[in-house]
Amino acid sequence: MEQYHKFCATNKISPRPLEVPLPNSDDVVSAHWIGDPDADAVVLYFHGGGYAQAGTEGYLRYWTRTVDDLNSGAKKIAVLQLAYSLAPEAPYPRQLREAAAVLAHLIASGRRSSDIILADDSAGGNRLLGLFSYVLHQHSGLNVLKIEGRLRGALLISPWVTFRQDHESFKRNYQTDLMAPRKLRRYAGIYLSPSADPEAYPGRVQGDAYQSL
């Protein structure tokens, strides 16, 4: 959140932080708004970083510019970026609980599911797909989260869908991939708990499992 407040001060933007109670805990989940919280539609964004790195200024610049461009029309949109807890201090399923809590908050605040877009990149894609699986199957021991109707959409940007590093593409693209297998192993090792359940492994999902969302 420090990066967010610094960015807002530099760009003369009024900060709009958000804290949501984490169910069955004394903790809160932190997030921050880019744009008007009362906008017609909201993008709930899960940033990347291997679950070990906080969101950077680049995300703030990108979404601020995107919101400004999109809001040149009649219908207004805002972004709510989750500042999730980081591993290894907060391993799985902490980030899933936080994502579910913020989505539940949006719905409880009167947002229609058809006005909510979920978006992500990299590890954030792992979180988004894990959240889909949780909503559909409710088997992570979390509070029940129900979505009435369908979401407006989901945007997955290079999502992290598997923790395996033995796929042929790792060898084929070794010289050009941004993330080396050894770094992915490290991130996976500090994030996954021994009891990690199916929501942590979206790459195993087959067919039209997410169709109803």
Coordinates of N, CA and C in Angstrom, one line a residue:
M1 N 0.8 -1.2 0.0 CA 0.0 0.0 0.0 C 0.9 1.3 0.0
E2 N 2.1 1.2 0.5 CA 3.0 2.3 0.5 C 3.2 2.8 -0.9
Q3 N 3.4 1.8 -1.9 CA 3.6 2.2 -3.3 C 2.4 2.9 -3.8
Y4 N 1.2 2.5 -3.5 CA 0.0 3.1 -3.9 C -0.1 4.6 -3.5
H5 N 0.2 4.8 -2.2 CA 0.1 6.2 -1.6 C 1.1 7.1 -2.2
K6 N 2.3 6.5 -2.4 CA 3.4 7.3 -3.1 C 3.0 7.7 -4.5
F7 N 2.4 6.7 -5.2 CA 2.0 7.0 -6.6 C 0.9 8.1 -6.6
C8 N 0.0 8.0 -5.7 CA -1.1 9.0 -5.7 C -0.6 10.4 -5.4
A9 N 0.4 10.5 -4.4 CA 0.9 11.7 -4.1 C 1.7 12.4 -5.2
T10 N 2.5 11.5 -5.9 CA 3.3 12.0 -7.1 C 2.4 12.5 -8.2
N11 N 1.3 11.8 -8.4 CA 0.4 12.2 -9.5 C -0.8 13.0 -9.1
K12 N -0.8 13.5 -7.9 CA -1.9 14.4 -7.4 C -3.2 13.7 -7.5
I13 N -3.3 12.4 -7.1 CA -4.6 11.7 -7.1 C -5.0 11.4 -5.7
S14 N -6.3 11.6 -5.4 CA -6.8 11.3 -4.1 C -6.8 9.8 -3.9
P15 N -6.0 9.3 -2.9 CA -6.0 7.8 -2.6 C -7.3 7.3 -2.1
R16 N -7.7 6.1 -2.5 CA -8.9 5.5 -2.1 C -8.6 4.1 -1.7
P17 N -8.0 3.9 -0.5 CA -7.7 2.6 0.0 C -9.0 1.9 0.5
L18 N -8.9 0.6 0.5 CA -10.1 -0.2 1.0 C -9.6 -1.3 1.9
E19 N -10.2 -1.5 3.1 CA -9.9 -2.6 4.0 C -11.2 -3.4 4.2
V20 N -11.1 -4.7 3.9 CA -12.2 -5.6 4.0 C -11.9 -6.6 5.1
P21 N -12.8 -6.8 6.1 CA -12.5 -7.9 7.1 C -12.3 -9.2 6.5
L22 N -11.3 -10.0 7.0 CA -11.1 -11.3 6.6 C -11.9 -12.3 7.4
P23 N -12.9 -13.0 6.9 CA -13.8 -13.8 7.7 C -13.0 -14.8 8.6
N24 N -13.6 -15.0 9.8 CA -13.0 -16.0 10.8 C -11.6 -15.6 11.2
S25 N -11.3 -14.3 11.2 CA -10.0 -13.7 11.5 C -10.1 -12.3 12.1
D26 N -9.1 -11.9 12.8 CA -9.0 -10.5 13.2 C -8.3 -9.6 12.2
D27 N -7.9 -10.2 11.1 CA -7.2 -9.5 10.0 C -8.1 -8.8 9.1
V28 N -7.5 -7.9 8.3 CA -8.2 -7.3 7.2 C -7.5 -7.5 5.9
V29 N -8.2 -7.4 4.8 CA -7.6 -7.5 3.4 C -7.5 -6.1 2.9
S30 N -6.3 -5.8 2.3 CA -6.1 -4.4 1.8 C -6.3 -4.4 0.3
A31 N -6.9 -3.4 -0.2 CA -7.0 -3.2 -1.7 C -7.0 -1.7 -1.9
H32 N -6.9 -1.3 -3.2 CA -7.0 0.2 -3.5 C -7.7 0.4 -4.8
W33 N -8.4 1.5 -4.8 CA -9.2 1.9 -6.0 C -8.3 2.7 -6.9
I34 N -8.5 2.5 -8.2 CA -8.0 3.3 -9.3 C -9.3 3.8 -10.1
G35 N -9.6 5.0 -9.9 CA -10.9 5.5 -10.5 C -11.9 5.6 -9.4
D36 N -13.1 6.0 -9.8 CA -14.2 6.2 -8.9 C -14.9 4.9 -8.4
P37 N -14.9 4.7 -7.1 CA -15.5 3.5 -6.6 C -17.0 3.4 -7.0
D38 N -17.6 4.5 -7.3 CA -19.1 4.4 -7.7 C -19.3 4.3 -9.2
A39 N -18.2 3.9 -9.9 CA -18.3 3.7 -11.4 C -19.3 2.6 -11.7
D40 N -19.8 2.6 -12.9 CA -20.8 1.6 -13.4 C -20.3 0.2 -13.3
A41 N -19.0 0.0 -13.6 CA -18.4 -1.4 -13.6 C -17.1 -1.3 -12.9
V42 N -16.7 -2.5 -12.4 CA -15.4 -2.5 -11.6 C -14.6 -3.7 -12.1
V43 N -13.3 -3.5 -12.3 CA -12.4 -4.6 -12.6 C -11.7 -4.9 -11.3
L44 N -11.8 -6.1 -10.8 CA -11.1 -6.6 -9.6 C -9.8 -7.3 -10.1
Y45 N -8.7 -6.7 -9.8 CA -7.4 -7.1 -10.4 C -6.5 -7.8 -9.3
F46 N -6.0 -9.0 -9.8 CA -5.0 -9.7 -9.0 C -3.7 -9.6 -9.7
H47 N -2.7 -8.9 -9.1 CA -1.4 -8.7 -9.7 C -0.5 -10.0 -9.6
G48 N 0.5 -10.0 -10.5 CA 1.4 -11.1 -10.5 C 2.6 -10.8 -9.5
G49 N 3.6 -11.7 -9.6 CA 4.7 -11.5 -8.7 C 5.1 -12.8 -7.9
G50 N 4.5 -13.9 -8.4 CA 4.9 -15.2 -7.7 C 4.4 -15.3 -6.3
Y51 N 3.4 -14.6 -5.9 CA 2.9 -14.5 -4.6 C 3.9 -14.0 -3.6
A52 N 5.1 -13.6 -4.0 CA 6.2 -13.2 -3.2 C 6.5 -11.7 -3.3
Q53 N 5.9 -11.0 -4.3 CA 6.3 -9.6 -4.6 C 5.0 -8.8 -4.6
A54 N 5.1 -7.6 -4.0 CA 4.0 -6.7 -4.0 C 3.8 -6.1 -5.4
G55 N 2.6 -5.5 -5.6 CA 2.3 -4.9 -6.8 C 3.2 -3.7 -7.0
T56 N 3.7 -3.5 -8.2 CA 4.7 -2.4 -8.5 C 4.0 -1.2 -9.1
E57 N 4.7 -0.1 -9.2 CA 4.2 1.1 -9.8 C 3.7 1.0 -11.2
G58 N 4.3 0.0 -11.9 CA 3.9 -0.2 -13.3 C 2.4 -0.6 -13.4
Y59 N 1.9 -1.4 -12.5 CA 0.5 -1.7 -12.5 C -0.4 -0.5 -12.3
L60 N 0.1 0.4 -11.4 CA -0.7 1.6 -11.1 C -0.7 2.5 -12.3
R61 N 0.4 2.7 -13.0 CA 0.5 3.5 -14.2 C -0.4 2.9 -15.3
Y62 N -0.3 1.6 -15.5 CA -1.1 1.0 -16.5 C -2.6 1.1 -16.3
W63 N -3.1 0.8 -15.1 CA -4.5 0.9 -14.9 C -5.0 2.3 -14.8
T64 N -4.2 3.2 -14.3 CA -4.6 4.6 -14.3 C -4.9 5.1 -15.8
R65 N -3.9 4.8 -16.6 CA -4.0 5.2 -18.0 C -5.2 4.5 -18.7
T66 N -5.4 3.2 -18.4 CA -6.5 2.4 -19.0 C -7.9 2.9 -18.5
V67 N -8.0 3.2 -17.2 CA -9.2 3.8 -16.7 C -9.5 5.1 -17.4
D68 N -8.5 6.0 -17.5 CA -8.7 7.3 -18.1 C -9.2 7.1 -19.6
D69 N -8.6 6.2 -20.3 CA -9.0 5.9 -21.7 C -10.4 5.4 -21.8
L70 N -10.8 4.4 -21.0 CA -12.1 3.8 -21.0 C -13.2 4.7 -20.6
N71 N -12.9 5.6 -19.7 CA -13.9 6.6 -19.2 C -14.1 7.8 -20.1
S72 N -13.5 7.7 -21.3 CA -13.8 8.8 -22.2 C -15.2 8.6 -22.8
G73 N -15.8 7.5 -22.6 CA -17.2 7.2 -23.1 C -18.2 7.5 -22.0
A74 N -19.4 7.0 -22.3 CA -20.5 7.3 -21.3 C -20.5 6.4 -20.1
K75 N -20.1 5.2 -20.3 CA -20.2 4.2 -19.1 C -18.8 4.3 -18.4
K76 N -18.8 4.4 -17.1 CA -17.6 4.6 -16.3 C -17.2 3.2 -15.7
I77 N -15.8 3.1 -15.6 CA -15.3 1.9 -15.0 C -14.1 2.3 -14.1
A78 N -13.9 1.4 -13.0 CA -12.9 1.6 -12.1 C -12.2 0.3 -11.8
V79 N -11.0 0.4 -11.3 CA -10.2 -0.8 -10.9 C -10.0 -0.9 -9.4
L80 N -10.2 -2.1 -8.9 CA -9.9 -2.4 -7.5 C -8.8 -3.4 -7.5
Q81 N -7.6 -3.0 -7.1 CA -6.5 -3.9 -7.1 C -6.2 -4.5 -5.7
L82 N -6.2 -5.8 -5.6 CA -6.0 -6.5 -4.3 C -4.5 -6.4 -3.9
A83 N -4.2 -6.0 -2.7 CA -2.9 -6.0 -2.2 C -2.7 -7.2 -1.3
Y84 N -2.6 -8.4 -1.9 CA -2.7 -9.6 -1.1 C -1.5 -9.8 -0.3
S85 N -1.6 -10.6 0.8 CA -0.5 -11.0 1.6 C 0.5 -11.8 0.9
L86 N 1.8 -11.8 1.3 CA 2.8 -12.4 0.5 C 3.4 -13.6 1.2
A87 N 3.9 -14.6 0.4 CA 4.6 -15.7 0.8 C 6.1 -15.3 1.0
P88 N 6.8 -16.0 1.9 CA 6.4 -17.2 2.6 C 5.7 -17.0 3.9
E89 N 5.6 -15.7 4.4 CA 4.9 -15.5 5.6 C 3.4 -15.9 5.5
A90 N 2.8 -15.7 4.3 CA 1.4 -16.1 4.1 C 1.3 -17.1 3.0
P91 N 1.4 -18.4 3.3 CA 1.3 -19.4 2.2 C -0.2 -19.6 1.8
Y92 N -0.4 -20.4 0.8 CA -1.7 -20.9 0.4 C -2.4 -21.5 1.6
P93 N -3.7 -21.2 1.9 CA -4.7 -20.6 1.0 C -5.0 -19.1 1.3
R94 N -4.1 -18.5 2.0 CA -4.3 -17.1 2.5 C -4.8 -16.2 1.3
Q95 N -4.1 -16.2 0.2 CA -4.5 -15.3 -0.9 C -5.9 -15.7 -1.5
L96 N -6.2 -16.9 -1.5 CA -7.6 -17.3 -1.9 C -8.6 -16.8 -1.0
R97 N -8.4 -16.8 0.3 CA -9.3 -16.3 1.3 C -9.5 -14.8 1.1
E98 N -8.4 -14.1 0.8 CA -8.4 -12.6 0.6 C -9.2 -12.3 -0.7
A99 N -8.9 -13.0 -1.7 CA -9.6 -12.7 -3.0 C -11.1 -12.9 -2.8
A100 N -11.5 -14.0 -2.2 CA -12.9 -14.3 -2.0 C -13.6 -13.3 -1.1
A101 N -12.8 -12.8 -0.1 CA -13.4 -11.7 0.8 C -13.7 -10.4 0.1
V102 N -12.8 -10.0 -0.8 CA -13.0 -8.8 -1.6 C -14.1 -8.9 -2.6
L103 N -14.1 -10.1 -3.3 CA -15.2 -10.3 -4.2 C -16.6 -10.3 -3.5
A104 N -16.6 -11.0 -2.3 CA -17.9 -11.0 -1.5 C -18.2 -9.6 -1.1
H105 N -17.2 -8.8 -0.7 CA -17.5 -7.4 -0.3 C -18.2 -6.6 -1.5
L106 N -17.7 -6.7 -2.7 CA -18.2 -6.0 -3.8 C -19.7 -6.4 -4.0
I107 N -20.0 -7.7 -3.9 CA -21.3 -8.2 -4.1 C -22.2 -7.7 -3.0
A108 N -21.7 -7.8 -1.7 CA -22.5 -7.3 -0.6 C -22.8 -5.8 -0.6
S109 N -21.9 -5.1 -1.3 CA -22.1 -3.6 -1.4 C -23.1 -3.2 -2.4
G110 N -23.7 -4.2 -3.1 CA -24.7 -3.9 -4.0 C -24.3 -4.0 -5.5
R111 N -23.1 -4.5 -5.7 CA -22.6 -4.7 -7.1 C -23.3 -5.9 -7.7
R112 N -23.8 -5.8 -8.9 CA -24.3 -6.9 -9.6 C -23.1 -7.7 -10.2
S113 N -23.2 -9.0 -10.3 CA -22.1 -9.8 -10.8 C -21.9 -9.4 -12.3
S114 N -22.9 -8.9 -13.0 CA -22.7 -8.5 -14.4 C -22.0 -7.2 -14.5
D115 N -21.7 -6.6 -13.4 CA -20.9 -5.3 -13.4 C -19.5 -5.6 -12.9
I116 N -19.1 -6.8 -12.7 CA -17.8 -7.1 -12.2 C -17.0 -7.9 -13.2
I117 N -15.8 -7.4 -13.4 CA -14.8 -8.1 -14.3 C -13.6 -8.6 -13.4
L118 N -13.2 -9.8 -13.5 CA -12.0 -10.2 -12.8 C -10.9 -10.3 -13.8
A119 N -9.7 -9.8 -13.4 CA -8.6 -9.7 -14.3 C -7.3 -10.0 -13.5
D120 N -6.2 -10.3 -14.2 CA -5.0 -10.8 -13.5 C -3.8 -10.8 -14.5
D121 N -2.7 -11.1 -13.9 CA -1.5 -11.5 -14.7 C -0.7 -12.5 -13.9
S122 N -0.1 -13.5 -14.6 CA 0.8 -14.4 -14.0 C 0.3 -15.1 -12.7
A123 N 0.9 -14.9 -11.5 CA 0.4 -15.6 -10.3 C -1.0 -15.1 -10.0
G124 N -1.4 -13.9 -10.4 CA -2.8 -13.5 -10.2 C -3.8 -14.3 -11.0
G125 N -3.3 -14.9 -12.1 CA -4.2 -15.8 -12.9 C -4.4 -17.1 -12.1
N126 N -3.4 -17.5 -11.4 CA -3.6 -18.7 -10.6 C -4.6 -18.4 -9.5
R127 N -4.6 -17.2 -9.0 CA -5.6 -16.9 -7.9 C -7.0 -16.7 -8.5
L128 N -7.1 -16.1 -9.7 CA -8.4 -16.0 -10.3 C -9.0 -17.3 -10.6
L129 N -8.3 -18.2 -11.2 CA -8.9 -19.5 -11.6 C -9.1 -20.3 -10.3
G130 N -8.3 -20.2 -9.3 CA -8.6 -20.8 -8.1 C -9.8 -20.3 -7.4
L131 N -10.1 -19.0 -7.6 CA -11.3 -18.4 -7.0 C -12.5 -19.0 -7.8
F132 N -12.4 -19.1 -9.1 CA -13.5 -19.7 -9.9 C -13.8 -21.1 -9.4
S133 N -12.8 -21.9 -9.2 CA -13.0 -23.3 -8.7 C -13.6 -23.3 -7.3
Y134 N -13.2 -22.4 -6.5 CA -13.8 -22.4 -5.1 C -15.2 -22.0 -5.2
V135 N -15.6 -21.0 -6.0 CA -17.0 -20.6 -6.1 C -17.9 -21.7 -6.6
L136 N -17.4 -22.5 -7.5 CA -18.1 -23.6 -8.1 C -18.2 -24.8 -7.2
H137 N -17.2 -25.1 -6.4 CA -17.1 -26.4 -5.7 C -17.1 -26.2 -4.2
Q138 N -16.7 -25.0 -3.7 CA -16.8 -24.8 -2.2 C -16.1 -25.9 -1.4
H139 N -14.8 -26.2 -1.8 CA -14.2 -27.3 -1.0 C -12.8 -26.8 -0.6
S140 N -12.7 -25.6 0.0 CA -11.5 -25.1 0.6 C -11.6 -24.8 2.0
G141 N -12.8 -25.1 2.6 CA -12.9 -24.8 4.0 C -13.1 -23.3 4.3
L142 N -13.5 -22.5 3.3 CA -13.7 -21.1 3.4 C -15.2 -20.8 3.6
N143 N -15.5 -19.6 3.9 CA -16.9 -19.2 3.9 C -17.5 -19.4 2.5
V144 N -18.8 -19.7 2.5 CA -19.5 -19.9 1.3 C -19.6 -18.6 0.5
L145 N -19.2 -18.6 -0.8 CA -19.3 -17.5 -1.6 C -20.2 -17.8 -2.9
K146 N -21.3 -17.2 -3.0 CA -22.2 -17.4 -4.1 C -22.3 -16.2 -5.0
I147 N -22.3 -16.5 -6.3 CA -22.4 -15.4 -7.3 C -23.7 -15.6 -8.0
E148 N -24.6 -14.7 -7.9 CA -25.9 -14.8 -8.6 C -25.7 -14.2 -10.0
G149 N -26.1 -15.1 -11.0 CA -25.9 -14.7 -12.4 C -24.4 -14.8 -12.8
R150 N -24.1 -14.3 -13.9 CA -22.7 -14.4 -14.5 C -22.0 -13.1 -14.4
L151 N -20.7 -13.3 -14.2 CA -19.8 -12.1 -14.2 C -19.7 -11.5 -15.6
R152 N -19.4 -10.2 -15.6 CA -19.3 -9.6 -16.9 C -18.1 -10.2 -17.8
G153 N -17.1 -10.6 -17.1 CA -16.0 -11.2 -17.9 C -14.8 -11.5 -17.0
A154 N -13.8 -12.2 -17.6 CA -12.6 -12.5 -16.9 C -11.4 -12.3 -17.9
L155 N -10.4 -11.7 -17.5 CA -9.2 -11.4 -18.4 C -8.0 -12.1 -17.7
L156 N -7.4 -13.1 -18.4 CA -6.3 -13.8 -17.9 C -5.1 -13.4 -18.8
I157 N -4.1 -12.8 -18.2 CA -2.9 -12.4 -18.9 C -1.7 -13.3 -18.5
S158 N -1.3 -14.2 -19.3 CA -0.2 -15.2 -19.0 C -0.4 -15.8 -17.7
P159 N -1.5 -16.5 -17.4 CA -1.8 -17.0 -16.1 C -0.8 -18.2 -15.7
W160 N -0.5 -18.2 -14.4 CA 0.3 -19.3 -13.9 C -0.6 -20.5 -13.5
V161 N -0.7 -21.5 -14.4 CA -1.7 -22.5 -14.2 C -1.1 -23.8 -13.7
T162 N 0.2 -24.0 -13.7 CA 0.8 -25.2 -13.3 C 2.1 -25.0 -12.5
F163 N 2.3 -25.8 -11.5 CA 3.6 -25.7 -10.8 C 4.6 -26.7 -11.2
R164 N 4.3 -27.4 -12.3 CA 5.3 -28.3 -12.9 C 6.3 -27.5 -13.8
Q165 N 7.5 -28.0 -13.8 CA 8.5 -27.4 -14.7 C 9.1 -28.4 -15.7
D166 N 8.4 -29.5 -15.9 CA 8.9 -30.5 -16.8 C 8.2 -30.5 -18.2
H167 N 7.5 -29.5 -18.5 CA 6.8 -29.4 -19.8 C 7.9 -29.1 -20.9
E168 N 7.7 -29.6 -22.1 CA 8.6 -29.5 -23.1 C 8.8 -28.0 -23.5
S169 N 7.8 -27.2 -23.3 CA 7.9 -25.8 -23.6 C 9.0 -25.0 -22.8
F170 N 9.2 -25.5 -21.6 CA 10.3 -24.9 -20.8 C 11.6 -25.0 -21.4
K171 N 11.9 -26.2 -22.0 CA 13.2 -26.4 -22.7 C 13.2 -25.6 -24.0
R172 N 12.1 -25.6 -24.7 CA 12.1 -25.0 -26.0 C 12.2 -23.5 -25.9
N173 N 11.7 -22.9 -24.9 CA 11.7 -21.4 -24.7 C 12.6 -20.9 -23.6
Y174 N 13.6 -21.8 -23.3 CA 14.4 -21.4 -22.1 C 15.2 -20.1 -22.3
Q175 N 15.6 -19.8 -23.6 CA 16.4 -18.6 -23.8 C 15.5 -17.3 -23.9
T176 N 14.2 -17.5 -24.0 CA 13.4 -16.3 -24.2 C 12.4 -16.1 -23.1
D177 N 12.1 -17.2 -22.3 CA 11.1 -17.0 -21.2 C 11.6 -16.0 -20.2
L178 N 10.7 -15.2 -19.7 CA 11.0 -14.3 -18.6 C 11.3 -15.0 -17.3
M179 N 10.6 -16.1 -17.1 CA 10.7 -16.8 -15.8 C 11.4 -18.1 -16.0
A180 N 12.6 -18.3 -15.4 CA 13.3 -19.6 -15.5 C 12.6 -20.6 -14.6
P181 N 12.7 -21.9 -15.0 CA 12.1 -23.0 -14.2 C 12.6 -22.9 -12.7
R182 N 13.8 -22.6 -12.5 CA 14.3 -22.6 -11.1 C 13.6 -21.6 -10.2
K183 N 13.3 -20.4 -10.9 CA 12.7 -19.4 -10.1 C 11.2 -19.8 -9.9
L184 N 10.6 -20.4 -10.8 CA 9.2 -20.9 -10.6 C 9.2 -21.9 -9.5
R185 N 10.2 -22.8 -9.4 CA 10.2 -23.8 -8.4 C 10.3 -23.1 -7.0
R186 N 11.1 -22.0 -7.0 CA 11.3 -21.3 -5.7 C 10.0 -20.7 -5.3
Y187 N 9.3 -20.0 -6.2 CA 8.1 -19.3 -5.9 C 7.0 -20.4 -5.4
A188 N 6.9 -21.5 -6.2 CA 6.0 -22.5 -5.8 C 6.3 -23.1 -4.4
G189 N 7.5 -23.3 -4.1 CA 7.9 -23.9 -2.9 C 7.5 -23.0 -1.7
I190 N 7.6 -21.7 -1.8 CA 7.3 -20.9 -0.6 C 5.8 -20.6 -0.5
Y191 N 5.1 -20.8 -1.6 CA 3.7 -20.5 -1.6 C 2.8 -21.7 -1.2
L192 N 3.1 -22.9 -1.8 CA 2.2 -24.0 -1.6 C 2.4 -24.6 -0.2
S193 N 1.3 -24.8 0.5 CA 1.3 -25.5 1.8 C 1.2 -27.0 1.5
P194 N 1.6 -27.9 2.5 CA 1.5 -29.3 2.3 C 0.1 -29.8 2.0
S195 N -0.9 -29.0 2.5 CA -2.3 -29.4 2.4 C -3.0 -28.7 1.2
A196 N -2.3 -28.2 0.3 CA -2.9 -27.4 -0.8 C -3.9 -28.3 -1.6
D197 N -5.1 -27.7 -1.8 CA -6.2 -28.5 -2.4 C -6.3 -28.1 -3.9
P198 N -7.3 -28.6 -4.5 CA -7.4 -28.4 -6.0 C -7.4 -27.0 -6.5
E199 N -7.9 -26.0 -5.7 CA -7.9 -24.6 -6.1 C -6.5 -24.1 -6.4
A200 N -5.5 -24.7 -5.9 CA -4.1 -24.3 -6.1 C -3.6 -24.7 -7.5
Y201 N -4.3 -25.6 -8.1 CA -3.8 -26.3 -9.4 C -4.8 -26.1 -10.5
P202 N -5.0 -24.9 -11.0 CA -6.0 -24.7 -12.0 C -5.7 -25.4 -13.4
G203 N -4.4 -25.7 -13.6 CA -4.0 -26.4 -14.8 C -4.6 -27.8 -14.9
R204 N -5.1 -28.3 -13.9 CA -5.6 -29.7 -13.9 C -7.1 -29.7 -14.3
V205 N -7.7 -28.5 -14.4 CA -9.1 -28.4 -14.7 C -9.3 -28.7 -16.2
Q206 N -10.3 -29.4 -16.6 CA -10.5 -29.8 -18.0 C -11.9 -29.4 -18.4
G207 N -12.1 -29.3 -19.8 CA -13.4 -29.0 -20.3 C -13.9 -27.7 -20.0
D208 N -15.3 -27.6 -19.8 CA -15.9 -26.3 -19.6 C -16.3 -26.1 -18.1
A209 N -15.3 -26.4 -17.3 CA -15.5 -26.3 -15.8 C -16.0 -25.0 -15.3
Y210 N -15.6 -23.9 -16.0 CA -15.9 -22.6 -15.5 C -17.1 -21.9 -16.3
Q211 N -17.7 -22.7 -17.1 CA -18.7 -22.2 -18.1 C -19.8 -21.4 -17.4
S212 N -20.3 -21.9 -16.2 CA -21.4 -21.2 -15.6 C -21.1 -19.9 -15.0
L213 N -19.9 -19.5 -14.9 CA -19.5 -18.2 -14.4 C -19.4 -17.1 -15.5

